[in-house]
Short mmCIF file of C-alpha atoms in Angstrom, two decimals:
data_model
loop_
_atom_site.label_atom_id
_atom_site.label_comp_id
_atom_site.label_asym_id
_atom_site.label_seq_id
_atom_site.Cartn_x
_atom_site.Cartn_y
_atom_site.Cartn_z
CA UNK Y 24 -130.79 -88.96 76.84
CA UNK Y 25 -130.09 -92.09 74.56
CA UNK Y 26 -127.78 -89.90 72.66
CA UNK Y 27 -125.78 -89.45 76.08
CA UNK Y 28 -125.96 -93.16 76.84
CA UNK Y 29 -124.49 -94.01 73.51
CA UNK Y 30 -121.95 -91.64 73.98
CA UNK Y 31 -120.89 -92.53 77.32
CA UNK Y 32 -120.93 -96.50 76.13
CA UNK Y 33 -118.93 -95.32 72.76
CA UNK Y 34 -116.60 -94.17 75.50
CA UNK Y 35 -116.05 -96.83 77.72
CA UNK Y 36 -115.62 -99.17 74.60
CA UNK Y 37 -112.66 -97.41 73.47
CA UNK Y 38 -111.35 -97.60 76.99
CA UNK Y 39 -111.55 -101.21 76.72
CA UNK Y 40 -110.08 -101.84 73.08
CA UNK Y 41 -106.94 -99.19 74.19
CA UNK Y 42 -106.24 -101.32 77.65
CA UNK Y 43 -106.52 -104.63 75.44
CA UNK Y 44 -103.90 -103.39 73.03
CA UNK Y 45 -101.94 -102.12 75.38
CA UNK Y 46 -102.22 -105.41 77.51
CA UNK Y 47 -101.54 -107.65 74.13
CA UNK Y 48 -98.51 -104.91 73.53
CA UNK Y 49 -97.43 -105.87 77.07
CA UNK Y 50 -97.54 -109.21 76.43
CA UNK Y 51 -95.86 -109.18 73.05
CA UNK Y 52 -93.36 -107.13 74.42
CA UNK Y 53 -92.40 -109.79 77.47
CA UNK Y 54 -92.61 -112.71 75.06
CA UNK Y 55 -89.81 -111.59 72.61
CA UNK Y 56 -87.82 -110.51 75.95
CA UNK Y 57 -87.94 -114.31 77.25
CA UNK Y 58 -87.64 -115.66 73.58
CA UNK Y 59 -84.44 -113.76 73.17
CA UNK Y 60 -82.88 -114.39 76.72
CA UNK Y 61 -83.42 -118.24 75.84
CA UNK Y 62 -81.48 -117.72 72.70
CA UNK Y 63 -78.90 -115.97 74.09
CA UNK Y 64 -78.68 -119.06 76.97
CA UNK Y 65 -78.63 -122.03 74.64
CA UNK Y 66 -76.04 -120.05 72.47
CA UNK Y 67 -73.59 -119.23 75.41
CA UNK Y 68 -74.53 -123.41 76.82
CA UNK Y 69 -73.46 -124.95 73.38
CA UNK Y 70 -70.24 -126.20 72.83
CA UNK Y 71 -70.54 -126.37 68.82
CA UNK Y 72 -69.55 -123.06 67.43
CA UNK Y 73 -71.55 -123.82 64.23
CA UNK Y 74 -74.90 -124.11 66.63
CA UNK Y 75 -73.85 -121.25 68.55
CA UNK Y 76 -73.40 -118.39 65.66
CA UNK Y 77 -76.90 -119.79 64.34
CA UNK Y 78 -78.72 -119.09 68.02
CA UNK Y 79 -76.93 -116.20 67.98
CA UNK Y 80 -78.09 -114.65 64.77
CA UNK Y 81 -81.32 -115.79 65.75
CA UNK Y 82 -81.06 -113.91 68.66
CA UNK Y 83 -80.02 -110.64 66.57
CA UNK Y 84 -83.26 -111.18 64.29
CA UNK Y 85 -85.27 -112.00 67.61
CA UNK Y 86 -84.23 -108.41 69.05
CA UNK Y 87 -84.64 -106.60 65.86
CA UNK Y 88 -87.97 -107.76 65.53
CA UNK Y 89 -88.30 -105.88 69.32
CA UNK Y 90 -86.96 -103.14 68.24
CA UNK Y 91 -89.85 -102.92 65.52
CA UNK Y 92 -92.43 -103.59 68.18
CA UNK Y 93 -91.69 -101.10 70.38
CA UNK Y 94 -91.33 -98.03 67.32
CA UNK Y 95 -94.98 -99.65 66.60
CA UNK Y 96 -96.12 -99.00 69.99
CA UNK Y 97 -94.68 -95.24 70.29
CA UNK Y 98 -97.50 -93.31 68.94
CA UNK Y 99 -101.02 -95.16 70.64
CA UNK Y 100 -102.88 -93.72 67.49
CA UNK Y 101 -100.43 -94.87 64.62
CA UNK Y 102 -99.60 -98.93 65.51
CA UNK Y 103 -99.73 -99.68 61.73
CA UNK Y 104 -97.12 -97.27 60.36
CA UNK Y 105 -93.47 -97.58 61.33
CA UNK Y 106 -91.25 -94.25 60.60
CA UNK Y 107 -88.30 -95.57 58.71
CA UNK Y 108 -85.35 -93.10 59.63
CA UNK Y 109 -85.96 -93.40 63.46
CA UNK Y 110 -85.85 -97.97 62.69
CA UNK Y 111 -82.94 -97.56 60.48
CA UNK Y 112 -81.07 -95.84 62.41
CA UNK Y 113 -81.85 -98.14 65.19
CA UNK Y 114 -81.41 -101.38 63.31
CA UNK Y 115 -78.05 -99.57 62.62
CA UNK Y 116 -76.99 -98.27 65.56
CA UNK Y 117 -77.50 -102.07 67.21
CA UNK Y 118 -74.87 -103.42 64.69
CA UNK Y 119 -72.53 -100.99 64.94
CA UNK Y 120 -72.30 -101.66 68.79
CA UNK Y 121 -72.46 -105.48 68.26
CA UNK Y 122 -69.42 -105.07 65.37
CA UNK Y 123 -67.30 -101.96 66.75
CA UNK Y 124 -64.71 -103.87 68.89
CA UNK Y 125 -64.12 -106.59 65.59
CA UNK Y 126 -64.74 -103.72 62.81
CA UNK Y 127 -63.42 -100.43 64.58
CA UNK Y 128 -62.52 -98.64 61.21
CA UNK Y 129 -65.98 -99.26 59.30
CA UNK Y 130 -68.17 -96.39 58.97
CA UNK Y 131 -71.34 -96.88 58.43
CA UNK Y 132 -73.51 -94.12 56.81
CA UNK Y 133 -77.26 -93.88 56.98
CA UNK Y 134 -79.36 -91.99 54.65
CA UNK Y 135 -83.24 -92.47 54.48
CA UNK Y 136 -86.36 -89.98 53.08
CA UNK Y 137 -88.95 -88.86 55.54
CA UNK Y 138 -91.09 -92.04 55.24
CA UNK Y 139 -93.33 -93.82 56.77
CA UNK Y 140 -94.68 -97.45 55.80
CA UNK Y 141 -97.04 -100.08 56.98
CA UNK Y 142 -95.45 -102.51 59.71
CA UNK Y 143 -95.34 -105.60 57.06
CA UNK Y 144 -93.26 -103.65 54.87
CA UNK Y 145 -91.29 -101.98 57.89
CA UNK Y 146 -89.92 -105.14 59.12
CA UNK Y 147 -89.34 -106.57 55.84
CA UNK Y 148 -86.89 -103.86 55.20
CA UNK Y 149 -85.74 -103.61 58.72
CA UNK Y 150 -84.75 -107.83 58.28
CA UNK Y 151 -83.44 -106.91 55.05
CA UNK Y 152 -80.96 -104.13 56.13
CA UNK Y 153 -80.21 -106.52 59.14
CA UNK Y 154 -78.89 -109.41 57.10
CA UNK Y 155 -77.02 -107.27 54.27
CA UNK Y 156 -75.10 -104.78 56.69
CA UNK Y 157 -74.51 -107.84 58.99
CA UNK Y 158 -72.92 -110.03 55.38
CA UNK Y 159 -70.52 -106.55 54.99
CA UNK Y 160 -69.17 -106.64 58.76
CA UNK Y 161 -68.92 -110.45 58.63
CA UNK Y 162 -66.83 -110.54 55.28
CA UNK Y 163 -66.01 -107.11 53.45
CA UNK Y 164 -63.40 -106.30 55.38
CA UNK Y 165 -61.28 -109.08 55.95
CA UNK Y 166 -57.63 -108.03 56.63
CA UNK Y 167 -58.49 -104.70 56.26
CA UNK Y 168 -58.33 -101.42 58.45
CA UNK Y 169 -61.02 -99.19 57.63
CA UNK Y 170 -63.80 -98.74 55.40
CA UNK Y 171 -67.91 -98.21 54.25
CA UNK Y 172 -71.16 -99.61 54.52
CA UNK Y 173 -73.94 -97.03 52.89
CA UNK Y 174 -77.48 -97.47 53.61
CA UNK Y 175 -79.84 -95.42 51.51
CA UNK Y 176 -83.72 -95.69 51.42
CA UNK Y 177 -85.53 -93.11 49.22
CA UNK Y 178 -88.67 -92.75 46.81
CA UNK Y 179 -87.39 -93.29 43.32
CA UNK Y 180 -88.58 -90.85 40.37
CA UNK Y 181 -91.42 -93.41 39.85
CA UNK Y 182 -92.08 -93.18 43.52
CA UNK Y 183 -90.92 -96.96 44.35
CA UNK Y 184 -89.55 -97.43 47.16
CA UNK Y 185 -85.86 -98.04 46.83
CA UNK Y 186 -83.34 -99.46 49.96
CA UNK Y 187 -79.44 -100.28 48.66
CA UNK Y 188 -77.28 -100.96 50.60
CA UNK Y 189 -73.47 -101.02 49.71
CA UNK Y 190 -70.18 -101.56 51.12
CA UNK Y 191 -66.54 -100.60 50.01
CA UNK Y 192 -64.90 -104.38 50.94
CA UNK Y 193 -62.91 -106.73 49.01
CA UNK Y 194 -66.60 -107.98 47.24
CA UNK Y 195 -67.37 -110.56 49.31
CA UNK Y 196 -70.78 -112.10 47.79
CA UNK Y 197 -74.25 -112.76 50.25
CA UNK Y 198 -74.67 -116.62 49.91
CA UNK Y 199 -76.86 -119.51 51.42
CA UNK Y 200 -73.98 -121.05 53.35
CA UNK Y 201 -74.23 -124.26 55.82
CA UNK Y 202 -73.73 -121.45 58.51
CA UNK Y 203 -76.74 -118.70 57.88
CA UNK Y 204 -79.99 -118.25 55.39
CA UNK Y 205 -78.94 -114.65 55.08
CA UNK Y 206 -79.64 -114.83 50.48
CA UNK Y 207 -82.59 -116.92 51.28
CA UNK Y 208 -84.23 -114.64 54.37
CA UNK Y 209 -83.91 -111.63 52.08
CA UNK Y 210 -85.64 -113.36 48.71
CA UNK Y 211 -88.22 -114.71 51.35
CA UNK Y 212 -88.59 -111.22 52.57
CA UNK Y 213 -88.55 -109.83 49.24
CA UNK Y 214 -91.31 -112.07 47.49
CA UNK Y 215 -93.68 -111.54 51.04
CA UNK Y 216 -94.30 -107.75 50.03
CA UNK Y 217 -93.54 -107.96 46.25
CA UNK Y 218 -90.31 -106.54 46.34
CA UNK Y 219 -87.74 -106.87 44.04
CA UNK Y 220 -84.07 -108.24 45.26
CA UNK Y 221 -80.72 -107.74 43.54
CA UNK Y 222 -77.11 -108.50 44.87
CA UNK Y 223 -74.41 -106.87 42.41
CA UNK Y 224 -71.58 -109.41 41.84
CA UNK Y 225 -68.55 -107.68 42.81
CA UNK Y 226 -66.59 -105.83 40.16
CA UNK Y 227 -63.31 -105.04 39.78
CA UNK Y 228 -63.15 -102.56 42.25
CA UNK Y 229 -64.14 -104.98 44.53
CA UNK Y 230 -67.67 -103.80 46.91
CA UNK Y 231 -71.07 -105.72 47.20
CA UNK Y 232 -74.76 -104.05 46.66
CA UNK Y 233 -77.86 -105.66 47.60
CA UNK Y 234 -80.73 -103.34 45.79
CA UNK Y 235 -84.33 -103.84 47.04
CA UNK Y 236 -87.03 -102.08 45.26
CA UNK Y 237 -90.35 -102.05 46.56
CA UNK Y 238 -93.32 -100.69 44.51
CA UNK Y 239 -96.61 -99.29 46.38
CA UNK Y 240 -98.97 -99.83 43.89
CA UNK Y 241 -98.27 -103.74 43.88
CA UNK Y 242 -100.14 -104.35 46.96
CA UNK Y 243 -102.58 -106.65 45.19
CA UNK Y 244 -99.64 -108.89 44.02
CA UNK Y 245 -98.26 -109.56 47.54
CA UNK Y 246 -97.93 -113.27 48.76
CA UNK Y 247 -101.06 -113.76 51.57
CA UNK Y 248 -100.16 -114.45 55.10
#
């Protein structure tokens, strides 16, 4: 009999935690909505362009974040692992619609391992693609027709975890500029999980490659929250 009580009480506590996360979920979920529809507001209100392309790539980061969310909140049982094709591809997908009517000729090619990472390291590189791709659209391909942006993430030989991201442009180089914090998002992003950053100066050839290498047994290393 006691057995059965603490079985049916097991029960109805696990009903309880799932309708709190899925309430908190809820809520989460409505918050970044409203967050990014304010954005969006102040950004079409303002009559200074500089303040308006800073709400508005707020507003990008603001929905990518989203997108994470919601990949987190797919599977009920797996909220703290993100599966990294399915968010690249989103993350990607997202900036090809926002850049096809000013970049029509760009291609840009995804190609990611079956992985599958915690949600800190998830959004780091999901933030980290973001910024990079977006640098390419803005300013590898100025005056020209067509063109490449590659996205790989795969396990390296030493089984780091590896994301570059290159494009084929005249080498335009990812700076801190008065009009973004693209360089310093992604060395902020970088030093959070112990990652390791690189942006290739262009070469002769011209092209830009921001290399981010993430090892898994540095965990102890990581900057606390």
């Amino acid at each position: 009999m006691q057995a059965e009580v603490a079985a049916r009480e097991s029960a109805r506590a696990l009903l309880f935690k799932d309708a709190m996360i899925d309430e908190v979920n809820h809520r989460t979920k409505n918050t970044l909505q409203v967050a990014s529809a304010l954005l969006a507001m102040q950004a079409n209100a303002t009559s200074s362009a500089d303040t308006r392309r800073a709400l508005l790539d707020c507003h990008a980061r603001l929905q990518l974040l989203a997108k994470v969310h919601a990949l987190l909140c797919i599977e009920p049982n797996s909220t703290q692992t993100v599966v990294m094709p399915q968010l690249l591809r989103a993350v990607c997908d997202a900036l090809e619609s926002s850049f096809g009517q000013t970049c029509p000729g760009v291609r840009l090619e995804v190609s990611c391992d079956p992985i599958s990472l915690p949600a800190e390291d998830a959004i780091a590189i999901a933030l980290l693609s973001n910024e990079a791709i977006t640098n390419s659209y803005k300013h590898a391909f100025a005056n020209r027709s067509s063109g490449e942006i590659a996205v790989q993430l795969h396990r390296s030989s030493e089984h780091a975890l590896v994301l570059r991201i290159s494009d084929s442009g005249i080498g335009a180089k990812v700076t801190e500029s008065k009009h973004g914090i693209g360089l310093k998002l992604m060395r902020l992003l970088s030093s959070q999980v112990a990652g390791l950053l690189d942006v290739a100066s262009p070469g002769s050839e011209g092209g830009t490659t921001v290399t981010f290498k993430l090892d898994p047994t540095a965990d102890s290393q990581r900057v606390p929250d």
